[in-house]
Amino acid sequence: MANLCVFCGADSSDHIEAGTYIYWSCPVCGGIALDRAQCLPPDAERDRYTLHENTLANAGYRRYLEDFLDAVLSFHDIKRAGACPSWKLFDYGSGPEPVLVSLMRARGFDARGWDPYFAPETERFSDGADLVTCLEVAEHFKDPVRDFALLAKCARSGGFIAVGTHLLDGLESPEAFASWWYRQDRTHISFYARKTLSLVAERAGLIVIGQAAPNVTILRKEDAQ
């Protein structure tokens, strides 16, 4: 029976076994997805997120987020667009404690954070954000096409989206993927090659314009016609 790729819709007939888990590998876009029947139920997923030590008190985590912001804001196209504190920033998947939002506000930005479990009531900016961040979130997407479409809705026409997730490029065998540390987080269910990101972004009206860092991809929302 066909197992359609969650990223591009192709027949993901190749599968990878990693212990008791089954992953589907797409021969078209290169993406790999955990068999959706093996995903955690929402309550268990939410509980696991609360175990992370992603807080302002964690100096290492704070430095990681500052480095991410530095890389994104110094990306050439974003600098050229005039990134400044008057910009509106929106963090998609802000987690139990919206640390990245706090750091954005400390830099003077008008920033908001949304999360399906911890801040579902946050409204998007009515005219769209200048920059949407999605850091260590895309690998949790159960339906990447839907979530990238929602990401696009959060940005203004011509705005930017920064997606931070570890990419598959360089993992050239099923064995390498099965032993990959990033796969072993139970809530990580969607994995992207650069081609995967490009195709799923295109389906949402977004274009990949470059890398701000090895695992930070910058997208731009196409101007409305």
XYZ file of C-alpha atoms in Angstrom:
225
model
C 0.000 0.000 0.000
C 1.295 3.465 -0.881
C 2.634 5.622 1.936
C 2.553 9.195 0.682
C 5.352 11.549 1.645
C 4.196 14.079 4.250
C 6.457 16.697 2.641
C 5.891 16.468 -1.126
C 3.108 13.917 -1.600
C 5.201 11.370 -3.518
C 5.005 7.651 -2.809
C 7.467 7.141 0.066
C 7.900 3.426 -0.525
C 11.347 3.213 1.097
C 11.352 2.523 4.810
C 13.990 2.552 7.509
C 13.816 0.434 10.639
C 15.378 1.914 13.779
C 14.726 -0.372 16.708
C 10.955 -0.668 17.028
C 10.342 2.463 14.933
C 9.545 2.686 11.243
C 10.476 5.742 9.172
C 9.466 6.493 5.589
C 12.129 7.894 3.298
C 11.046 9.826 0.213
C 13.021 9.096 -2.976
C 11.796 12.369 -4.505
C 12.461 15.083 -1.899
C 14.801 13.219 0.467
C 12.689 13.803 3.574
C 12.274 11.152 6.277
C 9.214 10.863 8.512
C 8.322 8.621 11.423
C 5.362 6.409 10.624
C 2.490 8.543 11.888
C 0.903 5.597 13.690
C 3.933 5.666 16.023
C 3.716 9.345 16.984
C 3.082 10.195 20.616
C -0.477 11.236 21.510
C -0.835 14.986 22.181
C -0.911 14.743 25.993
C 2.265 12.649 26.106
C 3.971 14.972 23.626
C 3.071 18.032 25.696
C 4.361 16.368 28.882
C 7.727 15.650 27.255
C 8.149 19.294 26.281
C 7.783 20.332 29.917
C 10.862 18.223 30.779
C 13.184 20.386 28.662
C 15.385 22.844 30.567
C 14.791 25.605 28.025
C 14.605 28.517 30.437
C 16.118 31.978 30.894
C 18.030 30.576 33.857
C 19.860 28.134 31.569
C 22.871 30.162 30.412
C 23.857 27.649 27.722
C 20.402 27.653 26.201
C 20.255 31.437 26.315
C 23.594 31.649 24.474
C 22.324 29.203 21.859
C 19.305 31.425 21.213
C 21.423 34.585 21.090
C 23.708 32.938 18.518
C 20.645 31.976 16.466
C 19.330 35.552 16.556
C 22.752 36.955 15.659
C 23.012 34.633 12.655
C 19.501 35.401 11.418
C 19.658 39.174 11.870
C 23.070 39.359 10.178
C 21.903 37.348 7.151
C 22.573 39.554 4.131
C 19.025 39.811 2.761
C 17.584 40.560 6.198
C 20.224 43.209 6.870
C 19.548 44.721 3.466
C 15.834 44.855 4.235
C 16.638 47.142 7.173
C 16.057 44.908 10.195
C 15.644 47.184 13.210
C 13.651 47.344 16.470
C 10.621 48.681 14.594
C 10.283 45.239 13.037
C 7.613 42.827 14.280
C 8.933 39.372 15.188
C 6.821 36.257 15.686
C 8.134 33.036 17.226
C 6.266 29.986 15.942
C 6.431 27.227 18.574
C 7.632 29.244 21.556
C 7.491 26.375 24.087
C 6.632 26.256 27.791
C 8.777 29.336 28.495
C 9.074 31.809 25.587
C 12.774 32.522 26.087
C 13.414 33.544 22.488
C 10.579 36.072 22.668
C 12.103 37.530 25.852
C 15.478 37.908 24.127
C 13.863 39.535 21.094
C 12.090 42.037 23.338
C 15.342 42.720 25.177
C 16.764 43.816 21.814
C 13.871 46.232 21.386
C 11.687 44.260 18.983
C 7.908 43.995 19.140
C 7.786 40.223 19.573
C 5.111 37.621 20.179
C 5.254 33.868 20.687
C 2.704 31.254 19.700
C 2.638 27.599 20.684
C -0.110 25.014 20.107
C 0.221 23.716 23.676
C 1.498 26.618 25.762
C 0.349 29.822 24.024
C -2.448 28.901 21.595
C -4.286 32.179 22.250
C -1.525 34.394 20.829
C -2.759 36.241 17.760
C -0.694 36.857 14.664
C 0.191 40.442 13.778
C -2.719 41.737 11.707
C -0.414 42.935 8.922
C 2.051 40.050 9.317
C 5.437 39.823 10.972
C 8.610 41.090 9.331
C 10.406 38.013 10.622
C 9.002 34.690 11.803
C 11.296 32.348 13.727
C 10.806 28.592 13.928
C 13.688 27.196 15.954
C 13.859 23.476 16.806
C 10.170 23.169 15.914
C 9.885 21.932 12.310
C 11.117 18.472 13.312
C 7.991 18.175 15.488
C 5.554 18.919 12.654
C 3.110 16.057 12.137
C 1.780 17.699 8.968
C 4.638 19.813 7.557
C 2.585 21.088 4.599
C -0.066 22.475 6.956
C 2.460 23.980 9.358
C 4.529 25.648 6.661
C 1.295 27.147 5.313
C 0.583 28.481 8.817
C 4.143 29.839 9.018
C 3.527 31.685 5.764
C 0.338 33.217 7.159
C 2.319 34.651 10.085
C 4.634 36.674 7.819
C 3.889 39.815 5.846
C 4.219 39.792 2.088
C 7.954 39.919 1.417
C 8.721 38.970 5.019
C 11.254 36.412 6.214
C 11.024 33.077 7.999
C 14.021 31.516 9.779
C 13.746 27.752 10.240
C 16.281 26.144 12.551
C 16.374 22.353 12.370
C 19.172 19.821 11.863
C 19.266 18.713 8.244
C 19.686 15.240 6.787
C 22.383 16.190 4.282
C 25.412 14.007 4.911
C 23.441 11.075 6.352
C 23.832 8.860 3.327
C 22.672 5.477 4.597
C 19.752 4.075 6.615
C 22.244 2.970 9.246
C 23.575 6.520 9.634
C 20.056 7.843 10.077
C 19.099 5.120 12.552
C 22.075 5.976 14.784
C 21.695 9.774 14.418
C 21.350 11.456 17.806
C 18.762 13.929 16.493
C 16.396 11.114 15.553
C 16.377 9.729 19.055
C 14.240 12.447 20.638
C 10.828 10.773 20.793
C 9.086 13.987 19.673
C 11.246 14.422 16.564
C 9.176 12.962 13.749
C 9.940 14.968 10.564
C 13.433 15.295 9.088
C 14.419 17.466 6.149
C 17.104 17.487 3.513
C 17.666 20.882 1.871
C 15.605 19.744 -1.108
C 12.792 18.738 1.267
C 12.707 22.180 2.825
C 12.705 23.826 -0.568
C 9.766 21.765 -1.841
C 7.609 22.034 1.278
C 8.305 25.788 1.437
C 7.342 26.214 -2.203
C 3.996 24.546 -1.536
C 3.345 27.273 1.068
C 4.292 30.175 -1.200
C 7.753 30.534 0.325
C 11.165 30.478 -1.308
C 14.481 29.404 0.183
C 16.977 32.252 -0.116
C 19.940 30.853 1.795
C 21.512 29.555 4.989
C 22.207 31.851 7.933
C 24.061 28.965 9.609
C 24.547 25.260 8.751
C 21.140 24.308 10.198
C 19.339 27.642 9.871
C 17.468 28.131 6.600
C 16.065 31.520 5.604
C 12.820 31.626 3.612
C 11.025 34.596 2.109
C 7.312 34.987 1.578
C 6.660 35.898 -2.011
C 5.187 39.329 -2.592
C 1.470 39.336 -3.280
C 0.699 39.769 -6.945
